[in-house]
Short mmCIF file of C-alpha atoms and ligand atoms in Angstrom, two decimals:
data_model
loop_
_atom_site.label_atom_id
_atom_site.label_comp_id
_atom_site.label_asym_id
_atom_site.label_seq_id
_atom_site.Cartn_x
_atom_site.Cartn_y
_atom_site.Cartn_z
CA MET A 96 9.41 -2.56 23.15
CA PRO A 97 7.15 -2.26 20.62
CA ARG A 98 4.06 -0.71 20.92
CA LEU A 99 1.60 -3.47 19.67
CA LYS A 100 3.05 -6.90 19.16
CA LEU A 101 1.59 -8.43 16.69
CA GLU A 102 2.20 -12.54 16.69
CA GLY A 103 1.56 -14.91 14.31
CA LEU A 104 -2.56 -13.96 14.40
CA SER A 105 -4.62 -15.79 12.45
CA LYS A 106 -8.61 -15.96 11.79
CA ILE A 107 -10.13 -19.13 9.90
CA TYR A 108 -13.64 -17.81 9.54
CA PRO A 109 -16.29 -20.87 10.17
CA GLY A 110 -16.74 -22.64 6.86
CA GLY A 111 -12.59 -22.96 6.82
CA VAL A 112 -12.06 -19.49 4.41
CA LYS A 113 -7.95 -18.89 6.35
CA ALA A 114 -8.81 -15.01 5.96
CA LEU A 115 -5.46 -13.97 8.62
CA ASP A 116 -2.30 -16.80 8.32
CA GLY A 117 0.39 -15.85 11.12
CA PHE A 118 0.42 -12.45 10.92
CA SER A 119 3.24 -10.81 12.47
CA LEU A 120 4.73 -7.04 13.37
CA ASP A 121 6.06 -5.34 15.70
CA ILE A 122 4.89 -1.91 15.52
CA ALA A 123 6.40 0.71 17.44
CA GLU A 124 5.20 4.06 19.04
CA ARG A 125 4.35 7.01 16.39
CA GLU A 126 4.30 4.44 13.80
CA PHE A 127 1.99 4.56 11.08
CA ILE A 128 1.95 0.92 9.13
CA ALA A 129 -0.58 1.37 5.82
CA VAL A 130 -1.53 -2.59 5.41
CA VAL A 131 -2.43 -2.46 1.73
CA GLY A 132 -3.46 -5.66 -0.87
CA PRO A 133 -6.30 -6.40 -3.06
CA SER A 134 -9.75 -7.05 -1.61
CA GLY A 135 -10.52 -9.88 0.00
CA CYS A 136 -7.16 -10.79 1.35
CA GLY A 137 -7.89 -10.20 4.89
CA LYS A 138 -7.31 -6.36 5.73
CA SER A 139 -10.59 -6.00 7.47
CA THR A 140 -10.25 -8.79 9.24
CA LEU A 141 -7.01 -7.84 10.77
CA LEU A 142 -8.47 -4.73 11.78
CA ARG A 143 -11.08 -6.46 13.16
CA LEU A 144 -9.26 -8.85 15.01
CA ILE A 145 -6.70 -5.98 16.39
CA ALA A 146 -9.71 -3.87 17.59
CA GLY A 147 -11.65 -6.43 18.96
CA LEU A 148 -14.30 -7.18 17.20
CA ASP A 149 -14.00 -10.51 16.18
CA GLU A 150 -12.19 -12.99 17.90
CA GLU A 151 -8.72 -13.93 16.82
CA SER A 152 -8.72 -18.20 15.90
CA GLY A 153 -4.49 -17.97 16.82
CA GLY A 154 -1.70 -15.41 17.59
CA LYS A 155 -1.36 -13.18 20.05
CA MET A 156 -1.97 -9.20 20.29
CA ILE A 157 0.39 -7.15 23.03
CA LEU A 158 0.07 -3.71 23.97
CA ASP A 159 2.45 -1.80 25.89
CA GLY A 160 3.08 -4.67 27.92
CA LEU A 161 -0.97 -6.18 28.00
CA GLU A 162 -2.81 -9.09 26.96
CA LEU A 163 -5.01 -7.56 24.46
CA ASN A 164 -6.75 -11.55 23.49
CA GLY A 165 -10.06 -11.72 24.94
CA LEU A 166 -10.77 -8.16 25.93
CA PRO A 167 -13.90 -6.54 25.20
CA PRO A 168 -12.79 -3.79 22.56
CA ARG A 169 -14.28 -0.90 25.31
CA GLU A 170 -10.55 -1.99 26.79
CA ARG A 171 -8.21 -2.07 24.05
CA ASP A 172 -7.67 1.63 23.82
CA MET A 173 -8.22 2.14 20.38
CA ALA A 174 -10.48 3.79 17.83
CA ILE A 175 -11.15 2.84 14.67
CA MET A 176 -13.00 4.62 11.46
CA PHE A 177 -14.64 3.10 8.76
CA GLN A 178 -15.85 4.06 5.34
CA ASN A 179 -19.54 4.84 6.86
CA TYR A 180 -18.85 7.05 9.97
CA ALA A 181 -21.68 5.84 11.59
CA LEU A 182 -21.58 9.52 12.96
CA PHE A 183 -25.59 9.75 15.14
CA PRO A 184 -28.00 12.02 12.80
CA HIS A 185 -29.96 13.56 15.35
CA MET A 186 -26.79 15.09 16.95
CA THR A 187 -24.67 17.84 15.90
CA VAL A 188 -20.99 17.52 14.98
CA ALA A 189 -20.20 18.74 18.94
CA GLU A 190 -23.03 16.43 19.98
CA ASN A 191 -21.32 13.42 18.18
CA MET A 192 -17.65 14.32 19.16
CA ALA A 193 -18.39 14.85 22.88
CA PHE A 194 -21.06 11.27 22.58
CA GLY A 195 -18.23 8.49 23.64
CA LEU A 196 -16.70 11.10 26.35
CA LYS A 197 -19.70 12.01 28.35
CA LEU A 198 -21.15 8.22 28.36
CA ARG A 199 -17.46 7.46 30.87
CA GLY A 200 -18.50 10.50 32.38
CA THR A 201 -15.71 12.54 32.05
CA PRO A 202 -16.48 16.39 32.85
CA ARG A 203 -18.22 19.06 30.93
CA ALA A 204 -15.52 21.95 31.12
CA GLU A 205 -12.93 19.10 29.84
CA ILE A 206 -15.41 17.73 27.12
CA ALA A 207 -15.60 21.70 26.11
CA ALA A 208 -12.13 21.86 25.68
CA ARG A 209 -11.09 18.93 23.58
CA VAL A 210 -13.82 19.25 20.96
CA GLU A 211 -12.35 22.63 20.64
CA GLU A 212 -9.03 21.24 20.59
CA ALA A 213 -9.46 18.77 17.69
CA ALA A 214 -12.01 20.67 15.87
CA ARG A 215 -8.84 23.13 15.31
CA MET A 216 -6.66 20.01 14.32
CA LEU A 217 -9.12 19.58 11.86
CA GLY A 218 -10.17 22.75 10.43
CA ILE A 219 -13.72 22.43 11.28
CA GLY A 220 -14.62 24.61 14.38
CA GLU A 221 -17.42 26.33 12.47
CA LEU A 222 -18.90 23.17 11.57
CA LEU A 223 -19.61 22.34 15.35
CA GLY A 224 -23.15 23.07 14.78
CA ARG A 225 -24.03 21.11 11.89
CA PHE A 226 -25.80 17.82 11.50
CA PRO A 227 -24.54 15.36 9.87
CA GLY A 228 -27.47 15.43 6.99
CA GLU A 229 -25.56 19.35 6.92
CA MET A 230 -22.21 18.19 5.31
CA SER A 231 -20.61 16.97 2.62
CA GLY A 232 -18.58 13.34 2.89
CA GLY A 233 -15.29 14.60 3.38
CA GLN A 234 -16.52 17.13 6.64
CA ARG A 235 -18.41 14.48 8.03
CA GLN A 236 -15.43 12.06 7.60
CA ARG A 237 -13.33 15.24 9.37
CA ALA A 238 -16.33 15.08 12.26
CA ALA A 239 -15.63 11.28 12.47
CA LEU A 240 -12.34 12.14 12.96
CA GLY A 241 -12.50 14.74 15.39
CA ARG A 242 -14.95 12.14 17.52
CA ALA A 243 -11.49 9.67 17.66
CA ILE A 244 -8.71 12.33 18.13
CA LEU A 245 -11.11 12.78 21.61
CA ARG A 246 -11.06 10.10 22.78
CA ARG A 247 -7.17 10.17 23.00
CA PRO A 248 -6.56 6.87 21.67
CA LYS A 249 -3.65 4.83 22.02
CA VAL A 250 -4.06 3.55 18.26
CA PHE A 251 -5.95 4.55 15.63
CA LEU A 252 -7.25 1.92 13.19
CA PHE A 253 -8.65 2.66 9.77
CA ASP A 254 -10.74 0.69 7.59
CA GLU A 255 -10.45 2.31 4.24
CA PRO A 256 -12.30 5.28 5.47
CA LEU A 257 -11.30 7.88 2.05
CA SER A 258 -12.53 5.06 -0.28
CA ASN A 259 -16.26 6.66 -0.76
CA LEU A 260 -14.69 10.59 -1.34
CA ASP A 261 -13.75 11.64 -4.90
CA ALA A 262 -10.18 11.79 -5.99
CA LYS A 263 -9.96 15.04 -4.30
CA MET A 264 -10.69 15.51 -1.41
CA ARG A 265 -9.06 12.07 -0.98
CA ALA A 266 -6.00 13.52 -1.68
CA GLN A 267 -6.28 16.13 0.91
CA MET A 268 -7.83 13.74 3.84
CA ARG A 269 -4.34 11.74 2.89
CA VAL A 270 -2.22 14.71 3.74
CA GLU A 271 -4.18 15.51 6.93
CA ILE A 272 -4.50 12.45 8.65
CA SER A 273 -0.90 12.29 7.63
CA ARG A 274 -0.47 15.56 9.96
CA LEU A 275 -2.76 14.63 12.46
CA HIS A 276 -0.42 11.46 12.62
CA GLN A 277 2.50 14.19 13.25
CA SER A 278 1.28 16.29 16.18
CA LEU A 279 -0.56 13.30 18.50
CA PRO A 280 1.56 10.63 20.20
CA SER A 281 -0.90 7.81 18.68
CA THR A 282 -0.18 4.82 16.48
CA MET A 283 -2.35 4.37 12.79
CA ILE A 284 -2.87 1.16 11.65
CA PHE A 285 -4.16 1.77 7.91
CA VAL A 286 -5.90 -0.35 5.65
CA THR A 287 -6.82 0.05 1.92
CA HIS A 288 -6.39 -1.38 -1.55
CA ASP A 289 -5.09 0.92 -2.94
CA GLN A 290 -1.01 1.48 -3.70
CA VAL A 291 -0.57 5.45 -3.86
CA GLU A 292 -2.44 5.43 -0.48
CA ALA A 293 -0.36 2.96 2.13
CA MET A 294 2.91 4.41 0.14
CA THR A 295 2.44 8.38 0.51
CA MET A 296 0.62 7.67 3.85
CA GLY A 297 3.18 4.65 5.08
CA ASP A 298 6.12 4.75 7.34
CA ARG A 299 5.68 0.97 6.49
CA VAL A 300 3.72 -0.71 4.20
CA VAL A 301 2.60 -4.21 4.61
CA VAL A 302 1.55 -5.83 1.34
CA LEU A 303 -1.16 -8.54 2.40
CA LYS A 304 -1.95 -11.43 0.14
CA ASP A 305 -4.65 -14.42 0.83
CA GLY A 306 -3.87 -13.55 4.16
CA LEU A 307 -0.09 -13.24 4.41
CA ILE A 308 2.70 -11.05 4.84
CA GLN A 309 4.06 -10.15 1.52
CA GLN A 310 6.74 -7.77 2.50
CA ALA A 311 6.71 -5.07 4.88
CA ALA A 312 8.96 -2.00 4.72
CA ASP A 313 9.17 1.26 3.94
CA PRO A 314 7.27 2.73 0.56
CA ASP A 315 11.46 3.07 -0.62
CA THR A 316 12.05 -0.36 -0.12
CA LEU A 317 9.35 -1.74 -1.17
CA TYR A 318 9.44 0.20 -4.74
CA ARG A 319 13.32 -0.85 -5.35
CA ASN A 320 13.19 -4.26 -3.95
CA PRO A 321 10.47 -6.22 -4.03
CA ALA A 322 10.72 -9.54 -1.97
CA ASN A 323 9.00 -11.30 -4.61
CA ALA A 324 7.16 -10.62 -7.90
CA PHE A 325 3.65 -9.66 -6.95
CA VAL A 326 5.00 -6.83 -4.89
CA ALA A 327 6.95 -5.89 -7.76
CA SER A 328 3.86 -6.21 -10.31
CA PHE A 329 1.42 -4.88 -7.36
CA ILE A 330 3.56 -1.42 -5.77
CA GLY A 331 3.94 1.14 -8.64
CA SER A 332 0.83 2.54 -11.52
CA PRO A 333 1.66 0.61 -12.99
CA GLY A 334 3.44 -2.39 -11.59
CA MET A 335 6.65 -3.32 -12.96
CA ASN A 336 6.78 -5.16 -15.82
CA LEU A 337 7.85 -8.89 -15.72
CA PHE A 338 9.30 -10.60 -18.72
CA PRO A 339 9.79 -14.02 -19.00
CA GLY A 340 13.40 -15.38 -19.99
CA ARG A 341 16.21 -17.42 -19.15
CA ILE A 342 19.65 -17.59 -17.97
CA GLY A 343 22.06 -18.34 -20.96
CA GLU A 344 25.24 -17.08 -22.53
CA VAL A 345 26.33 -14.46 -25.30
CA ASP A 346 30.05 -13.95 -25.66
CA GLY A 347 30.73 -16.56 -23.31
CA SER A 348 29.19 -14.80 -20.44
CA PRO A 349 25.96 -15.25 -18.35
CA ALA A 350 23.61 -13.54 -19.92
CA PHE A 351 19.38 -13.30 -19.68
CA LEU A 352 17.44 -14.62 -22.95
CA HIS A 353 14.52 -12.37 -23.69
CA PRO A 354 12.72 -12.57 -27.27
CA LEU A 355 12.95 -9.30 -27.20
CA PHE A 356 16.47 -8.47 -25.90
CA SER A 357 19.30 -9.73 -24.20
CA TRP A 358 21.61 -8.77 -21.26
CA LYS A 359 24.78 -9.74 -20.17
CA LEU A 360 24.79 -9.88 -16.66
CA PRO A 361 26.83 -7.84 -13.78
CA GLU A 362 29.92 -9.77 -12.59
CA ALA A 363 27.60 -9.30 -9.00
CA SER A 364 25.04 -10.90 -10.60
CA ARG A 365 26.89 -13.93 -12.45
CA PRO A 366 27.06 -15.92 -8.26
CA LYS A 367 23.92 -15.89 -7.88
CA SER A 368 22.66 -16.75 -11.12
CA ALA A 369 24.50 -20.09 -11.69
CA ALA A 370 22.37 -22.26 -10.15
CA TYR A 371 19.05 -20.49 -12.96
CA ALA A 372 21.44 -21.55 -15.94
CA GLY A 373 19.53 -22.97 -19.31
CA LYS A 374 16.58 -22.29 -16.64
CA ALA A 375 13.35 -20.08 -16.74
CA ILE A 376 13.82 -16.68 -14.86
CA LEU A 377 11.61 -13.63 -15.01
CA PHE A 378 13.29 -10.21 -15.13
CA GLY A 379 11.60 -7.31 -13.18
CA LEU A 380 12.09 -3.61 -14.76
CA ARG A 381 9.73 -0.57 -13.62
CA PRO A 382 8.27 1.29 -16.48
CA GLU A 383 11.05 4.78 -15.69
CA ASP A 384 13.84 2.85 -16.19
CA ILE A 385 12.63 1.80 -20.03
CA GLY A 386 13.59 4.82 -21.98
CA SER A 387 14.86 7.48 -20.01
CA ALA A 388 17.23 9.56 -20.47
CA ALA A 389 19.77 7.88 -18.02
CA ALA A 390 19.14 4.32 -20.35
CA ARG A 391 19.66 6.26 -22.99
CA ARG A 392 23.62 6.86 -21.74
CA LEU A 393 24.03 3.42 -20.10
CA GLU A 394 26.58 1.82 -22.42
CA GLY A 395 26.03 -1.89 -24.09
CA ALA A 396 21.79 -0.76 -22.61
CA PRO A 397 19.70 -3.97 -24.45
CA THR A 398 16.89 -1.49 -26.68
CA VAL A 399 13.58 -3.02 -27.35
CA LYS A 400 11.55 -2.53 -30.26
CA ALA A 401 7.42 -1.62 -29.93
CA VAL A 402 5.00 -0.53 -31.46
CA ILE A 403 2.66 2.55 -28.77
CA GLY A 404 -0.42 0.73 -28.34
CA VAL A 405 -2.01 4.11 -26.13
CA VAL A 406 -0.07 6.14 -24.45
CA GLU A 407 -1.78 7.59 -21.00
CA ARG A 408 -0.91 11.63 -20.69
CA LEU A 409 -1.09 12.23 -17.06
CA GLY A 410 -0.40 16.06 -17.54
CA GLY A 411 3.16 16.51 -16.63
CA GLN A 412 4.28 12.81 -18.41
CA ALA A 413 2.67 10.11 -20.07
CA CYS A 414 2.85 6.16 -19.79
CA LEU A 415 3.31 4.66 -22.65
CA TYR A 416 1.74 1.02 -23.04
CA LEU A 417 3.24 -0.94 -25.98
CA GLN A 418 3.53 -4.34 -27.89
CA SER A 419 5.47 -6.89 -29.05
CA GLY A 420 5.76 -9.30 -31.61
CA ALA A 421 8.44 -11.70 -30.57
CA ASP A 422 9.43 -15.03 -31.80
CA GLY A 423 9.61 -17.56 -29.02
CA PHE A 424 12.83 -18.94 -27.80
CA ALA A 425 14.18 -21.74 -30.45
CA GLY A 426 11.38 -24.73 -30.36
CA SER A 427 8.95 -22.49 -29.42
CA GLU A 428 6.69 -22.17 -32.75
CA ALA A 429 4.26 -19.72 -32.05
CA LYS A 430 5.45 -15.51 -32.38
CA HIS A 431 3.81 -14.43 -29.08
CA GLU A 432 2.48 -10.66 -28.63
CA ILE A 433 4.36 -9.44 -25.69
CA ALA A 434 2.92 -6.17 -23.23
CA PHE A 435 4.60 -3.39 -21.42
CA ALA A 436 4.52 -0.14 -20.16
CA ALA A 437 7.43 2.60 -20.39
CA ARG A 438 7.75 6.01 -18.95
CA PRO A 439 9.87 7.84 -21.72
CA ASP A 440 11.05 11.00 -20.87
CA ASP A 441 10.29 11.73 -24.45
CA ALA A 442 6.37 10.20 -23.83
CA GLN A 443 4.63 13.53 -24.71
CA GLY A 444 5.03 13.43 -27.77
CA CYS A 445 4.50 9.88 -28.66
CA HIS A 446 1.10 8.63 -30.35
CA SER A 447 -0.56 5.56 -30.89
CA GLY A 448 0.76 3.20 -33.87
CA GLN A 449 3.88 4.93 -33.88
CA ALA A 450 7.10 2.14 -33.88
CA VAL A 451 9.62 3.17 -31.28
CA GLU A 452 13.30 1.89 -29.68
CA LEU A 453 13.45 2.06 -26.06
CA PRO A 454 16.87 1.34 -24.21
CA LEU A 455 16.35 -0.58 -21.16
CA PHE A 456 18.41 0.89 -17.91
CA ALA A 457 18.55 -2.56 -17.26
CA PRO A 458 20.96 -2.44 -13.92
CA ASN A 459 17.44 -1.66 -12.02
CA GLY A 460 16.22 -5.35 -12.70
CA LYS A 461 15.19 -7.36 -10.53
CA PHE A 462 15.13 -11.43 -10.85
CA PHE A 463 12.50 -13.25 -9.98
CA ASP A 464 11.96 -17.47 -9.35
CA PRO A 465 9.38 -18.04 -12.00
CA ALA A 466 7.41 -20.54 -9.96
CA SER A 467 7.88 -19.15 -6.05
CA GLY A 468 7.85 -15.28 -7.45
CA ILE A 469 10.56 -14.89 -5.01
CA SER A 470 13.24 -12.51 -5.34
CA VAL A 471 16.26 -14.08 -5.69
CA PHE A 472 19.61 -11.13 -7.64
P1 LIG B 1843 -10.13 -7.43 2.52
O1 LIG B 1843 -10.68 -6.57 4.25
O2 LIG B 1843 -8.42 -7.64 2.28
O3 LIG B 1843 -11.26 -6.82 1.85
P2 LIG B 1843 -11.70 -9.27 4.56
O4 LIG B 1843 -10.59 -9.31 5.69
O5 LIG B 1843 -12.94 -8.87 4.55
O6 LIG B 1843 -11.01 -9.16 3.38
O7 LIG B 1843 -11.77 -10.92 4.78
C1 LIG B 1843 -11.00 -11.65 4.31
C2 LIG B 1843 -11.29 -13.14 3.38
O8 LIG B 1843 -12.16 -13.48 4.43
C3 LIG B 1843 -12.11 -13.14 2.28
O9 LIG B 1843 -12.03 -14.07 1.50
C4 LIG B 1843 -13.42 -13.08 2.67
O10 LIG B 1843 -14.33 -13.52 1.54
C5 LIG B 1843 -13.27 -13.52 4.30
N1 LIG B 1843 -14.36 -13.55 5.06
C6 LIG B 1843 -14.35 -12.47 5.33
N2 LIG B 1843 -15.26 -12.13 6.48
C7 LIG B 1843 -15.64 -13.16 6.54
C8 LIG B 1843 -17.39 -13.85 7.67
N3 LIG B 1843 -18.06 -13.24 8.18
N4 LIG B 1843 -16.70 -14.73 7.17
C9 LIG B 1843 -16.85 -15.85 6.32
N5 LIG B 1843 -15.45 -15.35 5.11
C10 LIG B 1843 -14.90 -14.52 5.76
#
């Protein structure tokens, strides 16, 4: 039995905005679910419905067999954390942490023990006497986290809790929350617009767009086998390159044809490609599959000629943003610019304006239907 079962959860706001559209997911005990998507895709709405801060328009939520619909937030056994820490400014960290338990009439000795335990887990023992105004953003976030831990909820809900922190602190808190997840028997649902956050923290990542689940899978599957073109380009930085072309023939064999390159399809792809013979299709290839050592070694690898626009240097590695002018297919008149990204192994030595010819590790590519965006083979 899943710990938390979400079944066809929907929310239509007054005025007709469909913020969430039939969201269904079974979440296991101790699972860390990261929900990611662009601004306005329904992430906060999802958390607010689960927490009971807003009323669903349809669907069911079941926690350990108990139907949550209609229950007030305090009866749901959950803790929610937002990007603003919602600490009381006139109370010390210890008082802030203890506040909820005091209200519930928890014995004083037990509160003290739990505060101490949570402070130890988060390394904030020396901050317990401070007021929120005397702490950094990261320390305040930790104090808020401590308050949530103290309640020992079955489910932790995080609504972009790290987005107010600077990059270094964000990275630290990511690790800290992951560590906390390993030591607590709780389910965690973390929503963010940052795919790096989602991919590094989630046991499973749910990609949401326009209130609809695009894909729910472990990070590796999401990266390697995106269910559609949206997931392919949303996940990864930069995302998967999408080359619009068509299925035709080279030397009598089915092939993907693009103005910059062509590629004879491997045997395994041929049956599925038949439905697209003569038709448009999108070919997706990750930047690291362009110009890589593996691509150089690949027999019959197609190559693309392009000019480097920008070299983005990231210390140990670099990413190239390239342009290539291409004649359209026969019949289409204009020469057009094609832009894509690549991470060749020798990118460090490259410079803007340089002309390059890069091999493609095409077998790692994915084909998507150009109308629906769905992955087809
Ligand atoms: P996210 O958290 O992914 O940015 P939200 O869940 O906040 O997205 O919002 C999803 C959609 O619902 C958006 O189009 C947003 O404008 C709309 N929305 C959110 N809250 C309300 C509200 N109280 N009334 C009307 N529309 C809302």
